[in-house]
Tab-separated table of C-alpha atoms and ligand atoms in Angstrom:
chain	number	residue	atom	x	y	z
S	1	UNK	CA	-16.435	54.332	-72.849
S	2	UNK	CA	-19.469	55.785	-71.272
S	3	UNK	CA	-18.559	58.406	-68.413
S	4	UNK	CA	-21.672	59.682	-66.066
S	5	UNK	CA	-21.328	63.586	-65.487
S	6	UNK	CA	-23.631	65.170	-63.869
S	7	UNK	CA	-26.433	62.927	-64.997
S	8	UNK	CA	-26.202	62.332	-68.185
S	9	UNK	CA	-23.760	59.748	-70.053
S	10	UNK	CA	-21.112	61.322	-72.464
S	11	UNK	CA	-18.582	60.569	-74.192
S	12	UNK	CA	-14.504	60.672	-72.760
S	13	UNK	CA	-14.339	63.329	-75.262
S	14	UNK	CA	-17.602	65.345	-73.290
S	15	UNK	CA	-16.539	64.598	-69.880
S	16	UNK	CA	-15.181	68.087	-68.480
S	17	UNK	CA	-14.366	69.112	-66.381
S	18	UNK	CA	-14.411	73.424	-65.548
S	19	UNK	CA	-10.616	74.896	-64.341
S	20	UNK	CA	-13.322	77.076	-61.884
S	21	UNK	CA	-13.704	73.868	-60.135
S	22	UNK	CA	-12.579	73.559	-56.638
S	23	UNK	CA	-11.973	70.205	-56.499
S	24	UNK	CA	-8.984	71.187	-59.722
S	25	UNK	CA	-7.843	74.410	-58.069
S	26	UNK	CA	-8.046	72.613	-53.848
S	27	UNK	CA	-8.635	69.311	-54.333
S	28	UNK	CA	-12.378	70.614	-52.922
S	29	UNK	CA	-14.115	67.262	-53.142
S	30	UNK	CA	-14.666	63.578	-52.439
S	31	UNK	CA	-14.408	60.253	-53.891
S	32	UNK	CA	-14.776	55.706	-54.217
S	33	UNK	CA	-12.855	54.058	-55.838
S	34	UNK	CA	-15.088	50.646	-56.350
S	35	UNK	CA	-14.606	47.366	-58.326
S	36	UNK	CA	-17.169	45.392	-59.623
S	37	UNK	CA	-17.010	42.159	-60.376
S	38	UNK	CA	-19.058	39.507	-63.409
S	39	UNK	CA	-21.248	42.615	-64.000
S	40	UNK	CA	-21.789	43.035	-59.895
S	41	UNK	CA	-20.604	45.584	-57.687
S	42	UNK	CA	-19.197	45.299	-55.159
S	43	UNK	CA	-20.806	45.830	-51.773
S	44	UNK	CA	-22.082	49.650	-53.424
S	45	UNK	CA	-24.242	50.777	-50.778
S	46	UNK	CA	-21.301	50.623	-48.318
S	47	UNK	CA	-19.246	52.184	-50.691
S	48	UNK	CA	-22.151	55.329	-51.332
S	49	UNK	CA	-22.875	55.260	-47.198
S	50	UNK	CA	-18.874	56.213	-46.871
S	51	UNK	CA	-19.276	59.088	-50.154
S	52	UNK	CA	-22.234	60.484	-48.109
S	53	UNK	CA	-20.535	60.620	-44.956
S	54	UNK	CA	-17.507	62.383	-46.458
S	55	UNK	CA	-19.198	64.621	-48.379
S	56	UNK	CA	-21.723	65.407	-44.913
S	57	UNK	CA	-17.741	66.194	-42.865
S	58	UNK	CA	-17.396	68.758	-45.673
S	59	UNK	CA	-20.378	70.231	-45.792
S	60	UNK	CA	-21.361	68.908	-49.575
S	61	UNK	CA	-24.528	68.618	-50.524
S	62	UNK	CA	-25.776	66.510	-53.300
S	63	UNK	CA	-27.405	67.303	-55.984
S	64	UNK	CA	-28.227	63.469	-56.774
S	65	UNK	CA	-29.985	61.182	-54.209
S	66	UNK	CA	-28.107	57.993	-51.787
S	67	UNK	CA	-30.690	55.965	-54.713
S	68	UNK	CA	-29.739	57.927	-57.908
S	69	UNK	CA	-25.975	57.573	-56.914
S	70	UNK	CA	-26.492	53.866	-56.406
S	71	UNK	CA	-28.225	53.934	-59.798
S	72	UNK	CA	-25.769	55.795	-61.593
S	73	UNK	CA	-23.108	53.833	-60.764
S	74	UNK	CA	-25.250	51.065	-62.258
S	75	UNK	CA	-26.004	52.611	-65.225
S	76	UNK	CA	-22.893	53.030	-65.836
S	77	UNK	CA	-20.940	49.914	-64.693
S	78	UNK	CA	-24.017	48.104	-67.470
S	79	UNK	CA	-23.337	51.006	-70.127
S	80	UNK	CA	-19.148	50.048	-70.658
S	81	UNK	CA	-20.077	46.373	-70.656
S	82	UNK	CA	-17.485	45.289	-68.779
S	83	UNK	CA	-17.275	42.242	-66.948
S	84	UNK	CA	-15.139	43.477	-64.485
S	85	UNK	CA	-13.947	46.355	-63.736
S	86	UNK	CA	-13.054	49.433	-61.666
S	87	UNK	CA	-15.014	52.437	-60.929
S	88	UNK	CA	-13.912	55.923	-59.913
S	89	UNK	CA	-16.602	58.273	-58.998
S	90	UNK	CA	-16.151	61.629	-58.034
S	91	UNK	CA	-18.145	64.528	-56.506
S	92	UNK	CA	-16.748	68.169	-56.118
S	93	UNK	CA	-17.709	71.045	-54.764
S	94	UNK	CA	-18.107	72.517	-58.096
S	95	UNK	CA	-17.122	75.472	-60.369
S	96	UNK	CA	-16.809	78.765	-58.185
S	97	UNK	CA	-14.895	82.047	-58.191
S	98	UNK	CA	-10.660	82.257	-57.735
S	99	UNK	CA	-11.416	82.183	-53.564
S	100	UNK	CA	-11.555	79.271	-51.094
S	101	UNK	CA	-15.138	80.280	-50.063
S	102	UNK	CA	-17.356	76.710	-50.733
S	103	UNK	CA	-20.118	78.981	-51.206
S	104	UNK	CA	-19.581	80.773	-54.296
S	105	UNK	CA	-19.863	77.042	-55.737
S	106	UNK	CA	-23.621	76.641	-56.283
S	107	UNK	CA	-24.031	73.116	-56.801
S	108	UNK	CA	-21.235	70.264	-56.221
S	109	UNK	CA	-20.570	67.978	-59.215
S	110	UNK	CA	-20.079	64.074	-59.940
S	111	UNK	CA	-18.431	62.252	-62.727
S	112	UNK	CA	-18.195	58.506	-62.863
S	113	UNK	CA	-15.870	56.330	-64.586
S	114	UNK	CA	-15.359	53.289	-65.543
S	115	UNK	CA	-12.433	51.514	-66.705
S	116	UNK	CA	-10.950	47.699	-66.463
S	117	UNK	CA	-7.345	47.438	-64.006
S	118	UNK	CA	-4.753	45.837	-64.184
S	119	UNK	CA	-3.968	43.246	-61.343
S	120	UNK	CA	-1.120	42.412	-59.554
S	121	UNK	CA	0.536	39.573	-61.070
S	122	UNK	CA	0.174	36.620	-59.911
S	123	UNK	CA	3.003	35.707	-57.661
S	124	UNK	CA	3.272	39.182	-56.095
S	125	UNK	CA	-0.017	37.768	-53.918
S	126	UNK	CA	2.817	34.949	-53.280
S	127	UNK	CA	6.465	36.571	-52.752
S	128	UNK	CA	4.803	39.941	-51.423
S	129	UNK	CA	5.131	43.715	-51.772
S	130	UNK	CA	7.910	45.143	-50.316
S	131	UNK	CA	7.501	47.705	-47.458
S	132	UNK	CA	9.467	51.175	-46.106
S	133	UNK	CA	8.159	53.154	-43.529
S	134	UNK	CA	7.837	56.842	-45.293
S	135	UNK	CA	9.093	60.117	-43.351
S	136	UNK	CA	5.661	60.931	-44.303
S	137	UNK	CA	2.868	60.579	-40.500
S	138	UNK	CA	-0.764	60.306	-41.549
S	139	UNK	CA	-2.143	63.943	-40.030
S	140	UNK	CA	-4.497	64.320	-36.842
S	141	UNK	CA	-7.983	64.417	-37.831
S	142	UNK	CA	-7.539	68.337	-36.895
S	143	UNK	CA	-5.372	68.277	-39.487
S	144	UNK	CA	-6.916	66.479	-42.464
S	145	UNK	CA	-9.284	63.490	-41.272
S	146	UNK	CA	-8.125	60.468	-42.379
S	147	UNK	CA	-11.643	58.892	-42.493
S	148	UNK	CA	-12.517	61.399	-44.494
S	149	UNK	CA	-11.784	60.298	-48.987
S	150	UNK	CA	-11.296	63.233	-49.782
S	151	UNK	CA	-9.787	64.641	-53.240
S	152	UNK	CA	-6.315	65.530	-50.686
S	153	UNK	CA	-4.265	62.676	-51.389
S	154	UNK	CA	-1.016	64.220	-51.071
S	155	UNK	CA	0.092	63.299	-47.822
S	156	UNK	CA	-0.300	59.997	-48.985
S	157	UNK	CA	1.110	60.806	-52.691
S	158	UNK	CA	4.623	61.935	-50.787
S	159	UNK	CA	4.451	58.896	-48.653
S	160	UNK	CA	3.986	56.867	-52.297
S	161	UNK	CA	7.411	58.817	-53.870
S	162	UNK	CA	9.213	57.685	-51.493
S	163	UNK	CA	8.236	54.349	-51.612
S	164	UNK	CA	9.024	54.234	-55.211
S	165	UNK	CA	12.521	55.934	-54.769
S	166	UNK	CA	13.163	52.955	-52.721
S	167	UNK	CA	12.375	50.342	-54.818
S	168	UNK	CA	9.008	49.341	-52.208
S	169	UNK	CA	5.477	48.559	-53.202
S	170	UNK	CA	4.215	50.563	-50.635
S	171	UNK	CA	4.487	53.504	-47.381
S	172	UNK	CA	3.819	52.509	-44.085
S	173	UNK	CA	2.275	55.247	-42.176
S	174	UNK	CA	2.464	56.279	-38.755
S	175	UNK	CA	0.110	58.518	-37.126
S	176	UNK	CA	1.641	61.226	-35.194
S	177	UNK	CA	2.544	58.895	-31.774
S	178	UNK	CA	4.786	56.243	-33.936
S	179	UNK	CA	1.858	53.791	-34.107
S	180	UNK	CA	0.509	52.372	-37.539
S	181	UNK	CA	-2.439	53.681	-39.403
S	182	UNK	CA	-2.418	52.481	-42.726
S	183	UNK	CA	-0.785	52.446	-45.844
S	184	UNK	CA	-1.084	54.766	-49.034
S	185	UNK	CA	-4.068	53.177	-50.401
S	186	UNK	CA	-4.403	50.418	-48.907
S	187	UNK	CA	-5.256	49.311	-44.795
S	188	UNK	CA	-2.774	47.348	-42.901
S	189	UNK	CA	-3.740	44.072	-40.894
S	190	UNK	CA	-1.253	41.566	-39.058
S	191	UNK	CA	-1.332	37.915	-38.025
S	192	UNK	CA	-0.156	36.803	-34.673
S	193	UNK	CA	-0.955	33.486	-33.179
S	194	UNK	CA	-3.694	32.867	-35.338
S	195	UNK	CA	-5.527	36.344	-34.520
S	196	UNK	CA	-5.253	38.448	-37.011
S	197	UNK	CA	-4.757	42.440	-36.365
S	198	UNK	CA	-5.545	45.230	-37.576
S	199	UNK	CA	-5.497	49.322	-36.109
S	200	UNK	CA	-8.487	51.508	-35.295
S	201	UNK	CA	-9.484	53.335	-37.678
S	202	UNK	CA	-8.735	56.378	-34.793
S	203	UNK	CA	-5.015	56.034	-35.819
S	204	UNK	CA	-5.595	57.497	-38.638
S	205	UNK	CA	-6.718	55.385	-41.211
S	206	UNK	CA	-9.641	55.289	-44.438
S	207	UNK	CA	-12.343	52.480	-43.181
S	208	UNK	CA	-11.823	50.568	-46.124
S	209	UNK	CA	-14.428	48.836	-47.245
S	210	UNK	CA	-11.927	45.350	-48.046
S	211	UNK	CA	-10.978	45.950	-43.764
S	212	UNK	CA	-14.815	45.593	-43.583
S	213	UNK	CA	-15.029	42.649	-46.235
S	214	UNK	CA	-11.917	40.855	-44.160
S	215	UNK	CA	-13.622	40.762	-41.174
S	216	UNK	CA	-16.825	39.792	-42.112
S	217	UNK	CA	-14.388	36.939	-43.826
S	218	UNK	CA	-12.720	36.162	-40.254
S	219	UNK	CA	-15.939	35.955	-38.852
S	220	UNK	CA	-17.132	33.476	-41.243
S	221	UNK	CA	-14.045	31.338	-41.159
S	222	UNK	CA	-13.523	31.206	-36.824
S	223	UNK	CA	-9.868	33.449	-37.714
S	224	UNK	CA	-9.990	35.252	-33.807
S	225	UNK	CA	-9.786	39.274	-35.686
S	226	UNK	CA	-9.612	42.929	-33.143
S	227	UNK	CA	-8.624	46.224	-33.652
S	228	UNK	CA	-5.532	46.607	-31.944
S	229	UNK	CA	-3.064	49.925	-31.499
S	230	UNK	CA	0.214	48.702	-32.643
S	231	UNK	CA	3.940	50.214	-33.984
S	232	UNK	CA	6.850	49.192	-35.861
S	233	UNK	CA	8.151	46.629	-34.061
S	234	UNK	CA	4.277	44.678	-33.964
S	235	UNK	CA	4.682	44.407	-37.702
S	236	UNK	CA	8.207	43.487	-37.798
S	237	UNK	CA	7.237	41.145	-35.403
S	238	UNK	CA	4.377	39.046	-36.755
S	239	UNK	CA	3.963	36.125	-37.726
S	240	UNK	CA	2.526	37.487	-41.322
S	241	UNK	CA	1.264	41.085	-42.089
S	242	UNK	CA	-1.153	42.136	-45.705
S	243	UNK	CA	-2.515	44.979	-47.284
S	244	UNK	CA	-5.925	45.819	-48.287
S	245	UNK	CA	-7.113	47.397	-50.885
S	246	UNK	CA	-10.221	48.009	-53.318
S	247	UNK	CA	-7.299	48.312	-55.903
S	248	UNK	CA	-4.673	45.504	-53.822
S	249	UNK	CA	-7.931	43.389	-52.807
S	250	UNK	CA	-6.052	41.364	-50.404
S	251	UNK	CA	-1.948	40.882	-51.014
S	252	UNK	CA	0.764	39.802	-47.830
S	253	UNK	CA	3.505	42.957	-47.288
S	254	UNK	CA	6.788	40.505	-46.470
S	255	UNK	CA	9.450	43.048	-45.962
S	256	UNK	CA	9.299	46.816	-44.432
S	257	UNK	CA	12.645	48.630	-44.938
S	258	UNK	CA	14.484	45.460	-45.733
S	259	UNK	CA	13.784	43.668	-43.448
S	260	UNK	CA	12.205	40.476	-43.213
S	261	UNK	CA	8.240	39.674	-42.475
S	262	UNK	CA	7.434	36.594	-41.120
S	263	UNK	CA	8.758	34.015	-43.722
S	264	UNK	CA	9.035	36.711	-46.036
S	265	UNK	CA	6.469	34.586	-48.078
S	266	UNK	CA	2.526	34.747	-47.795
S	267	UNK	CA	1.664	33.245	-44.893
S	268	UNK	CA	-1.330	30.536	-44.128
S	269	UNK	CA	-4.212	33.333	-42.435
S	270	UNK	CA	-3.113	35.462	-45.334
S	271	UNK	CA	-4.182	32.560	-48.325
S	272	UNK	CA	-7.133	31.787	-46.925
S	273	UNK	CA	-8.602	34.794	-45.688
S	274	UNK	CA	-7.290	35.710	-49.864
S	275	UNK	CA	-8.858	32.326	-51.192
S	276	UNK	CA	-11.910	33.655	-49.303
S	277	UNK	CA	-12.354	37.451	-50.820
S	278	UNK	CA	-12.404	35.920	-54.178
S	279	UNK	CA	-15.358	33.661	-53.745
S	280	UNK	CA	-16.950	36.719	-51.685
S	281	UNK	CA	-17.170	39.366	-54.719
S	282	UNK	CA	-18.663	36.892	-57.071
S	283	UNK	CA	-21.431	36.108	-54.855
J	1	PXG	N1	-7.136	53.317	-47.030
J	1	PXG	C1	-6.649	54.988	-48.060
J	1	PXG	C2	-5.484	55.987	-47.748
J	1	PXG	C3	-6.881	54.293	-49.269
J	1	PXG	O1	-7.240	55.834	-50.000
J	1	PXG	C4	-8.056	52.340	-48.659
J	1	PXG	C5	-7.512	52.424	-47.499
J	1	PXG	C6	-8.408	50.698	-48.840
J	1	PXG	O2	-10.110	51.124	-48.544
J	1	PXG	P1	-11.448	50.210	-49.446
J	1	PXG	O3	-12.748	50.687	-49.546
J	1	PXG	O4	-10.604	50.949	-50.624
J	1	PXG	O5	-10.844	48.882	-49.055
J	1	PXG	C7	-7.579	53.047	-49.184
J	1	PXG	C8	-8.458	52.692	-50.775
J	1	PXG	C9	-4.562	53.033	-55.935
J	1	PXG	C10	-5.809	53.800	-55.033
J	1	PXG	O6	-4.163	53.105	-57.141
J	1	PXG	C11	-5.458	53.465	-53.572
J	1	PXG	C12	-6.992	54.060	-53.034
J	1	PXG	C13	-7.729	54.889	-53.211
J	1	PXG	C14	-7.670	55.356	-54.959
J	1	PXG	C15	-6.095	54.805	-55.181
J	1	PXG	O7	-3.836	52.342	-55.060
J	1	PXG	N2	-7.270	52.963	-51.682
């Protein structure tokens, strides 16, 4: 396996981050999770725009330009000779001292990993995932901004632990007002009376690239799709619910806290969107 590490393709054994890297010491950094299909990276530019937005927010100066990061990503995919797979692109604040001050880290570090990714089994896309409501709330932007894809994932991991402990596939995360934000690593959509709905990003959701692709698919298929503030009642009374993310793609969620959503199976609109997503990624 070849890893792109600060400008060079190296063997994985050689790709080593310093113990003084602030990404390790403080989770001070940003990342992207990207997929490629038939050797083509899905919505690469959009991912790298989000990466640069996250870096700008955290005042991490990129040693590489936008074009260089895109080229490095494609170079790493090509070097690993795989058809389909997952890319993890990480930018850390770089090496510094043991203090928090980012100014003591002179240069950000970047690495790109390309790996196989196991899809969920096919029957999961029919039966759907079970969800629990997490007791951990998505933080307000004045605590930790959910729109920044930073290396600080303890909020989501805490919620994921609750889901795993309860045997659920995902955790629904509410914001400080008790409204629906998203799941630990996926955006959430519901369908009611033929209308597809998802919370606005300001409710505490990451601007998912798959979420955006679903907007495009709905426009193309003539399915109404709107951003709407929603709570657990809206999810529990929905006709259909589905989650979107680079790893999960588009997957139905058919129960919440042991209560069935819709028919308890992936619904017709979810299936139409999923079918179109699967062709779109290979166009
Ligand atoms: N919300 C959060 C908090 C995420 O981390 C998404 C939504 C979906 O965004 P995209 O752009 O992928 O459609 C993400 C991204 C995992 C895993 O192992 C998932 C993400 C990141 C890291 C790991 O499931 N999801």
